[in-house]
Amino acid sequence: MKIDLENLTIRKAHEHLLKGDFSAVELSEVYLKNIEAHNKNINAYLEVFDDVATQAKETQKIIENKKGTILTGIPIAVKDNILIQRKRASSASKILEGYTATYDATVIKKLKSAGAVFLGRTNMDEFAMGGSTENSAFGPTKNPHDVSRVPGGSSGGSAAALAMDGALAALGSDTGGSIRQPAAFCGLVGLKPTYGAVSRYGLMAMASSLDQIGPFGKTVEDAEILFNAIKGHDPMDSTSVPDEIAKRNNEVSIKMTIGVPKDILDSPGIDALVLKNFNEEIAKLKGKGYSIKEISLPHAHFALSVYYIIMPAEASTNLARFDGVRYGLSKKGGTPFDDYAKTRGEGFGREVRRRILLGTYVLSSGYYDAYYNKAWSLRNLIGKDFEHAFNEVDIIATPTTPTPAFKIGEKNNDPLAMYLADVFTVPANLIGIPALSIPSGTVDRDGKKLPLGLQLMAPHFREDILFSVGKSIF
Ligand code: GLN
């Protein structure tokens, strides 16, 4: 049987594998061929693993013995900041040159036992800092919908891998939008799970109070299948939430009212066509029978400023471990201090150095109260706004991004313009709530059709509502 990659989903592939229409080996071969044809141009993968055929053969045996799961034999791509034992992992940074992971991240352990096949590790903004994948030490990734444009970031490699049919699903990480924004730019579904729903063990930390690993899929159901496989309590991550708590919340009844927050939609810099597209999506939801209610999130416009204080503070602390002694690159400068300065000065890229400086500054004595503590107070107020809103509505909807995919190079020398692209995505990370981006059609730009995304946010642990509303319109 000829494998139609474009229309393949996890469920369809699973059914074909069970029926024997094609084998896991054949399926992975088709993907490898496609990667070979497109990766040179798109640069989605930093490495394609040399043991894909072996992995696929093993999973094929499991399928034949009828011992598999829905993910057995499914080829997936993994962001380069998630550890896979005995594979290189670099967070797209020169500082991790030559580093090989010594253990599996919990999500990888879970996917291995579900029988997934790992195709390779994908490009990203260095240490997940960015929104375009241009901050990779290994060159930018291109958007398969228009190769002159970015795929979004920081998980741009994972999104582009899927969009070029170089994987059936993928893992990314989302600290301020890094799954949802590339999903929107590449016409995919992307989920940032509730903080604590998925273990962060084995994810290279960017900002520990914001980071979550999550899935990319071509359909809402595919994202749901991958999320179900990776979620769950993990004693190795002290912020991962016990399963009883995640489950108890799922028993609350729902009435399905969708809130539209006028305050954030009025932010400057939002493309008129994005707003038009968003209003059409809201009309579509109304047509499906959902009630639409205007809501107010009075502190939400502070979210971006709060994020860009808390995130660098945590990132600068987390990145202190890259000292030239423990991992990767090691430069000699004379004294131990010089070794440290030389390794970090040469090993980290510009954006990472900028955030380390910013983070160190906001944590320094005298500025801690003025910036960091103030940001935390505002983070709490934004949380209260959402709590109040969720007393009135079940879901809050916004566009995922203020613009469609921008040109490679367009914002790279203007960090503030790049940061503004995160305006809709950062609130969910600050509060810890789940958020899903689903494709909402395209806009025409320079003769190309550029995808847009609709973001749906729900209360903590209510991924179920996101999937159900998401499936009803996409
Ligand atoms: N674009 C955001 C940033 O640069 C989000 C990054 C992320 O989610 N990892 O911080």
Tab-separated table of N, CA and C in Angstrom, residues 66-202:
chain	number	residue	atom	x	y	z
A	66	LYS	N	0.685	-8.458	18.930
A	66	LYS	CA	-0.520	-7.791	19.457
A	66	LYS	C	-0.324	-7.278	20.881
A	67	LYS	N	0.873	-6.761	21.131
A	67	LYS	CA	1.159	-6.253	22.480
A	67	LYS	C	1.335	-4.731	22.488
A	68	GLY	N	1.012	-4.090	21.379
A	68	GLY	CA	1.355	-2.666	21.250
A	68	GLY	C	0.326	-1.723	21.850
A	69	THR	N	0.633	-0.431	21.751
A	69	THR	CA	-0.309	0.629	22.112
A	69	THR	C	-0.574	1.410	20.822
A	70	ILE	N	-1.399	2.446	20.943
A	70	ILE	CA	-1.696	3.241	19.744
A	70	ILE	C	-0.439	3.933	19.192
A	71	LEU	N	0.597	4.032	20.037
A	71	LEU	CA	1.816	4.718	19.572
A	71	LEU	C	2.895	3.764	19.069
A	72	THR	N	2.619	2.477	19.123
A	72	THR	CA	3.658	1.530	18.711
A	72	THR	C	3.943	1.643	17.208
A	73	GLY	N	5.196	1.934	16.887
A	73	GLY	CA	5.591	2.078	15.483
A	73	GLY	C	5.386	3.473	14.931
A	74	ILE	N	4.893	4.409	15.760
A	74	ILE	CA	4.634	5.783	15.273
A	74	ILE	C	5.928	6.603	15.309
A	75	PRO	N	6.337	7.147	14.162
A	75	PRO	CA	7.599	7.902	14.088
A	75	PRO	C	7.427	9.328	14.607
A	76	ILE	N	8.207	9.669	15.622
A	76	ILE	CA	8.089	11.021	16.162
A	76	ILE	C	9.440	11.737	16.211
A	77	ALA	N	9.349	13.060	16.256
A	77	ALA	CA	10.545	13.911	16.325
A	77	ALA	C	10.630	14.506	17.727
A	78	VAL	N	11.846	14.722	18.211
A	78	VAL	CA	12.025	15.193	19.588
A	78	VAL	C	12.901	16.446	19.601
A	79	LYS	N	12.429	17.465	20.309
A	79	LYS	CA	13.197	18.716	20.432
A	79	LYS	C	14.532	18.438	21.118
A	80	ASP	N	15.524	19.164	20.701
A	80	ASP	CA	16.912	18.892	21.119
A	80	ASP	C	17.226	19.256	22.579
A	81	ASN	N	16.200	19.653	23.356
A	81	ASN	CA	16.455	19.904	24.785
A	81	ASN	C	15.834	18.822	25.669
A	82	ILE	N	15.391	17.712	25.048
A	82	ILE	CA	14.781	16.600	25.799
A	82	ILE	C	15.729	15.410	25.690
A	83	LEU	N	16.139	14.875	26.833
A	83	LEU	CA	17.196	13.863	26.816
A	83	LEU	C	16.718	12.479	26.386
A	84	ILE	N	17.472	11.884	25.480
A	84	ILE	CA	17.274	10.493	25.081
A	84	ILE	C	18.608	9.799	25.369
A	85	GLN	N	18.566	8.779	26.201
A	85	GLN	CA	19.806	8.119	26.634
A	85	GLN	C	20.674	7.701	25.442
A	86	ARG	N	21.961	7.975	25.576
A	86	ARG	CA	22.985	7.638	24.568
A	86	ARG	C	22.840	8.421	23.252
A	87	LYS	N	21.994	9.455	23.254
A	87	LYS	CA	21.926	10.317	22.061
A	87	LYS	C	22.483	11.687	22.434
A	88	ARG	N	23.011	12.360	21.427
A	88	ARG	CA	23.468	13.719	21.642
A	88	ARG	C	22.273	14.599	22.024
A	89	ALA	N	22.532	15.630	22.813
A	89	ALA	CA	21.498	16.631	23.133
A	89	ALA	C	22.235	17.941	23.304
A	90	SER	N	21.799	18.998	22.592
A	90	SER	CA	22.587	20.227	22.629
A	90	SER	C	21.781	21.482	22.897
A	91	SER	N	20.442	21.395	22.956
A	91	SER	CA	19.640	22.619	23.059
A	91	SER	C	20.073	23.624	21.996
A	92	ALA	N	20.523	23.114	20.868
A	92	ALA	CA	21.015	23.944	19.751
A	92	ALA	C	22.055	24.965	20.192
A	93	SER	N	22.912	24.562	21.146
A	93	SER	CA	23.953	25.458	21.656
A	93	SER	C	25.324	24.858	21.431
A	94	LYS	N	26.288	25.748	21.166
A	94	LYS	CA	27.669	25.277	21.023
A	94	LYS	C	28.229	24.834	22.374
A	95	ILE	N	27.641	25.349	23.459
A	95	ILE	CA	28.218	25.055	24.771
A	95	ILE	C	28.048	23.576	25.135
A	96	LEU	N	27.101	22.903	24.470
A	96	LEU	CA	26.915	21.481	24.766
A	96	LEU	C	27.566	20.578	23.717
A	97	GLU	N	28.544	21.130	23.024
A	97	GLU	CA	29.288	20.381	22.014
A	97	GLU	C	29.748	19.030	22.580
A	98	GLY	N	29.406	17.982	21.896
A	98	GLY	CA	29.895	16.656	22.294
A	98	GLY	C	29.165	16.027	23.467
A	99	TYR	N	28.123	16.672	23.980
A	99	TYR	CA	27.411	16.109	25.144
A	99	TYR	C	26.446	14.998	24.711
A	100	THR	N	26.500	13.885	25.417
A	100	THR	CA	25.589	12.769	25.158
A	100	THR	C	24.771	12.522	26.417
A	101	ALA	N	23.467	12.351	26.267
A	101	ALA	CA	22.593	12.176	27.436
A	101	ALA	C	22.864	10.840	28.107
A	102	THR	N	22.899	10.861	29.429
A	102	THR	CA	23.183	9.623	30.160
A	102	THR	C	21.908	8.941	30.632
A	103	TYR	N	20.779	9.597	30.483
A	103	TYR	CA	19.508	8.968	30.902
A	103	TYR	C	18.369	9.484	30.028
A	104	ASP	N	17.237	8.784	30.112
A	104	ASP	CA	16.048	9.186	29.367
A	104	ASP	C	15.224	10.176	30.183
A	105	ALA	N	14.734	11.228	29.541
A	105	ALA	CA	13.714	12.070	30.173
A	105	ALA	C	12.513	11.175	30.471
A	106	THR	N	11.727	11.537	31.469
A	106	THR	CA	10.549	10.710	31.798
A	106	THR	C	9.605	10.574	30.605
A	107	VAL	N	9.410	11.670	29.859
A	107	VAL	CA	8.507	11.577	28.694
A	107	VAL	C	9.051	10.573	27.671
A	108	ILE	N	10.374	10.496	27.549
A	108	ILE	CA	10.972	9.566	26.586
A	108	ILE	C	10.798	8.136	27.081
A	109	LYS	N	11.006	7.950	28.389
A	109	LYS	CA	10.814	6.617	28.970
A	109	LYS	C	9.387	6.137	28.684
A	110	LYS	N	8.430	7.041	28.887
A	110	LYS	CA	7.024	6.680	28.679
A	110	LYS	C	6.761	6.360	27.200
A	111	LEU	N	7.330	7.168	26.304
A	111	LEU	CA	7.090	6.924	24.876
A	111	LEU	C	7.805	5.667	24.408
A	112	LYS	N	8.973	5.383	25.002
A	112	LYS	CA	9.664	4.139	24.637
A	112	LYS	C	8.792	2.954	25.035
A	113	SER	N	8.215	3.010	26.242
A	113	SER	CA	7.419	1.842	26.633
A	113	SER	C	6.114	1.779	25.849
A	114	ALA	N	5.667	2.916	25.278
A	114	ALA	CA	4.474	2.875	24.406
A	114	ALA	C	4.839	2.398	22.998
A	115	GLY	N	6.135	2.319	22.680
A	115	GLY	CA	6.547	1.775	21.384
A	115	GLY	C	6.798	2.798	20.291
A	116	ALA	N	6.917	4.081	20.657
A	116	ALA	CA	7.159	5.099	19.626
A	116	ALA	C	8.548	4.917	19.019
A	117	VAL	N	8.682	5.369	17.777
A	117	VAL	CA	9.983	5.314	17.080
A	117	VAL	C	10.526	6.742	17.009
A	118	PHE	N	11.738	6.958	17.523
A	118	PHE	CA	12.321	8.311	17.524
A	118	PHE	C	13.153	8.517	16.271
A	119	LEU	N	12.725	9.493	15.458
A	119	LEU	CA	13.406	9.711	14.179
A	119	LEU	C	14.668	10.546	14.337
A	120	GLY	N	14.627	11.514	15.238
A	120	GLY	CA	15.795	12.381	15.389
A	120	GLY	C	15.506	13.526	16.322
A	121	ARG	N	16.531	14.393	16.477
A	121	ARG	CA	16.349	15.556	17.352
A	121	ARG	C	16.270	16.820	16.503
A	122	THR	N	15.368	17.712	16.933
A	122	THR	CA	15.011	18.839	16.071
A	122	THR	C	15.632	20.154	16.525
A	123	ASN	N	15.801	21.034	15.549
A	123	ASN	CA	16.396	22.346	15.765
A	123	ASN	C	15.495	23.221	16.630
A	124	MET	N	16.090	24.214	17.258
A	124	MET	CA	15.349	25.071	18.198
A	124	MET	C	16.147	26.356	18.421
A	125	ASP	N	15.498	27.346	19.016
A	125	ASP	CA	16.269	28.498	19.487
A	125	ASP	C	17.127	28.004	20.639
A	126	GLU	N	18.368	28.477	20.685
A	126	GLU	CA	19.320	28.023	21.699
A	126	GLU	C	18.702	28.109	23.105
A	127	PHE	N	18.728	27.007	23.820
A	127	PHE	CA	18.150	26.898	25.162
A	127	PHE	C	16.695	27.372	25.206
A	128	ALA	N	16.008	27.252	24.081
A	128	ALA	CA	14.574	27.578	23.966
A	128	ALA	C	14.298	29.070	24.097
A	129	MET	N	15.319	29.890	23.874
A	129	MET	CA	15.152	31.338	24.000
A	129	MET	C	14.939	31.972	22.646
A	130	GLY	N	13.690	32.184	22.302
A	130	GLY	CA	13.396	32.833	21.034
A	130	GLY	C	12.042	32.408	20.506
A	131	GLY	N	11.644	33.047	19.415
A	131	GLY	CA	10.349	32.754	18.830
A	131	GLY	C	10.452	32.575	17.335
A	132	SER	N	11.622	32.141	16.848
A	132	SER	CA	11.781	32.034	15.399
A	132	SER	C	12.721	30.911	14.961
A	133	THR	N	13.417	30.281	15.916
A	133	THR	CA	14.440	29.275	15.634
A	133	THR	C	15.651	29.861	14.903
A	134	GLU	N	15.716	31.203	14.845
A	134	GLU	CA	16.917	31.836	14.271
A	134	GLU	C	18.057	31.863	15.287
A	135	ASN	N	17.721	31.682	16.579
A	135	ASN	CA	18.781	31.719	17.603
A	135	ASN	C	19.472	30.375	17.792
A	136	SER	N	19.361	29.475	16.833
A	136	SER	CA	20.076	28.201	16.921
A	136	SER	C	21.539	28.420	16.531
A	137	ALA	N	22.437	27.686	17.186
A	137	ALA	CA	23.855	27.773	16.785
A	137	ALA	C	24.085	27.019	15.473
A	138	PHE	N	23.051	26.325	14.988
A	138	PHE	CA	23.213	25.488	13.791
A	138	PHE	C	22.360	25.967	12.617
A	139	GLY	N	22.131	27.283	12.558
A	139	GLY	CA	21.394	27.856	11.427
A	139	GLY	C	19.900	27.811	11.653
A	140	PRO	N	19.166	28.742	10.996
A	140	PRO	CA	17.718	28.804	11.205
A	140	PRO	C	16.978	27.648	10.537
A	141	THR	N	15.806	27.351	11.049
A	141	THR	CA	14.891	26.419	10.381
A	141	THR	C	13.961	27.264	9.524
A	142	LYS	N	13.546	26.716	8.373
A	142	LYS	CA	12.636	27.470	7.505
A	142	LYS	C	11.213	26.931	7.630
A	143	ASN	N	10.260	27.803	7.356
A	143	ASN	CA	8.851	27.389	7.420
A	143	ASN	C	8.474	26.670	6.115
A	144	PRO	N	8.057	25.417	6.180
A	144	PRO	CA	7.721	24.686	4.944
A	144	PRO	C	6.602	25.338	4.123
A	145	HIS	N	5.777	26.197	4.761
A	145	HIS	CA	4.701	26.868	4.009
A	145	HIS	C	5.232	28.028	3.169
A	146	ASP	N	6.377	28.568	3.555
A	146	ASP	CA	7.047	29.639	2.807
A	146	ASP	C	8.474	29.690	3.346
A	147	VAL	N	9.415	29.203	2.541
A	147	VAL	CA	10.784	29.028	3.050
A	147	VAL	C	11.523	30.349	3.294
A	148	SER	N	10.889	31.489	2.924
A	148	SER	CA	11.543	32.757	3.258
A	148	SER	C	11.125	33.205	4.664
A	149	ARG	N	10.270	32.407	5.311
A	149	ARG	CA	9.749	32.797	6.628
A	149	ARG	C	10.175	31.825	7.728
A	150	VAL	N	10.059	32.302	8.974
A	150	VAL	CA	10.428	31.470	10.129
A	150	VAL	C	9.294	30.481	10.422
A	151	PRO	N	9.635	29.349	11.058
A	151	PRO	CA	8.590	28.398	11.447
A	151	PRO	C	8.029	28.723	12.827
A	152	GLY	N	8.509	29.832	13.435
A	152	GLY	CA	8.198	30.103	14.835
A	152	GLY	C	9.242	29.435	15.705
A	153	GLY	N	9.103	29.632	17.002
A	153	GLY	CA	10.083	29.028	17.898
A	153	GLY	C	9.603	29.120	19.328
A	154	SER	N	10.245	28.532	20.240
A	154	SER	CA	11.552	27.974	20.013
A	154	SER	C	11.540	26.558	19.439
A	155	SER	N	10.383	25.867	19.496
A	155	SER	CA	10.353	24.487	18.987
A	155	SER	C	10.109	24.460	17.484
A	156	GLY	N	10.749	25.351	16.736
A	156	GLY	CA	10.481	25.472	15.308
A	156	GLY	C	10.875	24.238	14.511
A	157	GLY	N	11.921	23.541	14.947
A	157	GLY	CA	12.342	22.332	14.238
A	157	GLY	C	11.287	21.243	14.328
A	158	SER	N	10.696	21.081	15.504
A	158	SER	CA	9.656	20.063	15.678
A	158	SER	C	8.452	20.377	14.797
A	159	ALA	N	8.065	21.670	14.773
A	159	ALA	CA	6.900	22.057	13.971
A	159	ALA	C	7.194	21.873	12.483
A	160	ALA	N	8.384	22.314	12.042
A	160	ALA	CA	8.723	22.204	10.624
A	160	ALA	C	8.849	20.736	10.215
A	161	ALA	N	9.362	19.899	11.118
A	161	ALA	CA	9.489	18.466	10.806
A	161	ALA	C	8.116	17.888	10.465
A	162	LEU	N	7.118	18.283	11.245
A	162	LEU	CA	5.761	17.779	11.005
A	162	LEU	C	5.173	18.373	9.727
A	163	ALA	N	5.380	19.695	9.571
A	163	ALA	CA	4.782	20.381	8.421
A	163	ALA	C	5.394	19.915	7.103
A	164	MET	N	6.639	19.397	7.126
A	164	MET	CA	7.229	18.906	5.868
A	164	MET	C	7.009	17.395	5.730
A	165	ASP	N	6.115	16.851	6.573
A	165	ASP	CA	5.861	15.408	6.610
A	165	ASP	C	7.153	14.632	6.867
A	166	GLY	N	7.932	15.164	7.808
A	166	GLY	CA	9.151	14.472	8.224
A	166	GLY	C	8.990	13.781	9.565
A	167	ALA	N	7.768	13.725	10.088
A	167	ALA	CA	7.427	12.993	11.312
A	167	ALA	C	5.916	13.020	11.414
A	168	LEU	N	5.367	12.083	12.189
A	168	LEU	CA	3.899	12.046	12.314
A	168	LEU	C	3.440	12.864	13.517
A	169	ALA	N	4.300	13.012	14.503
A	169	ALA	CA	4.001	13.832	15.676
A	169	ALA	C	5.339	14.246	16.260
A	170	ALA	N	5.310	15.184	17.206
A	170	ALA	CA	6.583	15.664	17.754
A	170	ALA	C	6.412	16.163	19.171
A	171	LEU	N	7.543	16.204	19.884
A	171	LEU	CA	7.564	16.802	21.219
A	171	LEU	C	8.273	18.143	21.146
A	172	GLY	N	7.754	19.099	21.928
A	172	GLY	CA	8.412	20.381	22.074
A	172	GLY	C	8.382	20.774	23.534
A	173	SER	N	8.889	21.964	23.837
A	173	SER	CA	8.733	22.491	25.186
A	173	SER	C	8.220	23.911	25.063
A	174	ASP	N	7.464	24.342	26.081
A	174	ASP	CA	6.777	25.630	26.013
A	174	ASP	C	6.956	26.353	27.337
A	175	THR	N	7.700	27.472	27.289
A	175	THR	CA	7.972	28.275	28.483
A	175	THR	C	7.196	29.582	28.408
A	176	GLY	N	6.962	30.028	27.152
A	176	GLY	CA	6.204	31.262	26.949
A	176	GLY	C	5.445	31.223	25.638
A	177	GLY	N	5.351	30.041	25.043
A	177	GLY	CA	4.634	29.923	23.772
A	177	GLY	C	5.320	29.041	22.758
A	178	SER	N	6.430	28.439	23.150
A	178	SER	CA	7.296	27.743	22.192
A	178	SER	C	6.726	26.496	21.527
A	179	ILE	N	5.557	26.029	21.979
A	179	ILE	CA	4.885	24.969	21.215
A	179	ILE	C	3.755	25.608	20.405
A	180	ARG	N	2.988	26.478	21.073
A	180	ARG	CA	1.786	27.014	20.421
A	180	ARG	C	2.106	27.946	19.261
A	181	GLN	N	3.121	28.796	19.413
A	181	GLN	CA	3.429	29.758	18.348
A	181	GLN	C	3.939	29.057	17.086
A	182	PRO	N	4.907	28.121	17.175
A	182	PRO	CA	5.297	27.403	15.948
A	182	PRO	C	4.169	26.531	15.391
A	183	ALA	N	3.307	26.012	16.274
A	183	ALA	CA	2.160	25.237	15.773
A	183	ALA	C	1.299	26.148	14.904
A	184	ALA	N	1.047	27.366	15.391
A	184	ALA	CA	0.215	28.308	14.634
A	184	ALA	C	0.882	28.670	13.303
A	185	PHE	N	2.182	28.962	13.326
A	185	PHE	CA	2.892	29.375	12.109
A	185	PHE	C	2.991	28.240	11.085
A	186	CYS	N	2.916	26.994	11.547
A	186	CYS	CA	3.103	25.862	10.624
A	186	CYS	C	1.814	25.083	10.365
A	187	GLY	N	0.667	25.598	10.827
A	187	GLY	CA	-0.606	24.939	10.529
A	187	GLY	C	-0.829	23.640	11.291
A	188	LEU	N	-0.388	23.609	12.557
A	188	LEU	CA	-0.475	22.373	13.346
A	188	LEU	C	-1.222	22.598	14.651
A	189	VAL	N	-1.487	21.497	15.336
A	189	VAL	CA	-2.061	21.577	16.672
A	189	VAL	C	-0.913	21.473	17.672
A	190	GLY	N	-0.915	22.343	18.683
A	190	GLY	CA	0.132	22.285	19.711
A	190	GLY	C	-0.460	22.538	21.077
A	191	LEU	N	-0.031	21.761	22.053
A	191	LEU	CA	-0.570	21.897	23.416
A	191	LEU	C	0.524	22.242	24.412
A	192	LYS	N	0.276	23.285	25.222
A	192	LYS	CA	1.082	23.543	26.415
A	192	LYS	C	0.253	22.982	27.555
A	193	PRO	N	0.680	21.864	28.149
A	193	PRO	CA	-0.129	21.267	29.210
A	193	PRO	C	-0.126	22.112	30.494
A	194	THR	N	-1.029	21.790	31.404
A	194	THR	CA	-1.041	22.400	32.738
A	194	THR	C	0.335	22.226	33.372
A	195	TYR	N	0.823	23.256	34.068
A	195	TYR	CA	2.099	23.126	34.765
A	195	TYR	C	1.974	22.000	35.797
A	196	GLY	N	2.850	21.028	35.720
A	196	GLY	CA	2.787	19.904	36.659
A	196	GLY	C	2.098	18.672	36.087
A	197	ALA	N	1.487	18.798	34.898
A	197	ALA	CA	0.792	17.641	34.313
A	197	ALA	C	1.780	16.673	33.668
A	198	VAL	N	2.879	17.221	33.138
A	198	VAL	CA	3.882	16.396	32.443
A	198	VAL	C	5.227	16.602	33.156
A	199	SER	N	5.938	15.532	33.392
A	199	SER	CA	7.209	15.621	34.107
A	199	SER	C	8.243	16.414	33.315
A	200	ARG	N	8.996	17.269	34.020
A	200	ARG	CA	10.081	18.017	33.382
A	200	ARG	C	11.422	17.317	33.558
A	201	TYR	N	11.410	16.133	34.155
A	201	TYR	CA	12.674	15.425	34.392
A	201	TYR	C	13.311	15.049	33.049
A	202	GLY	N	14.535	15.514	32.835
A	202	GLY	CA	15.194	15.226	31.564
A	202	GLY	C	14.953	16.289	30.502
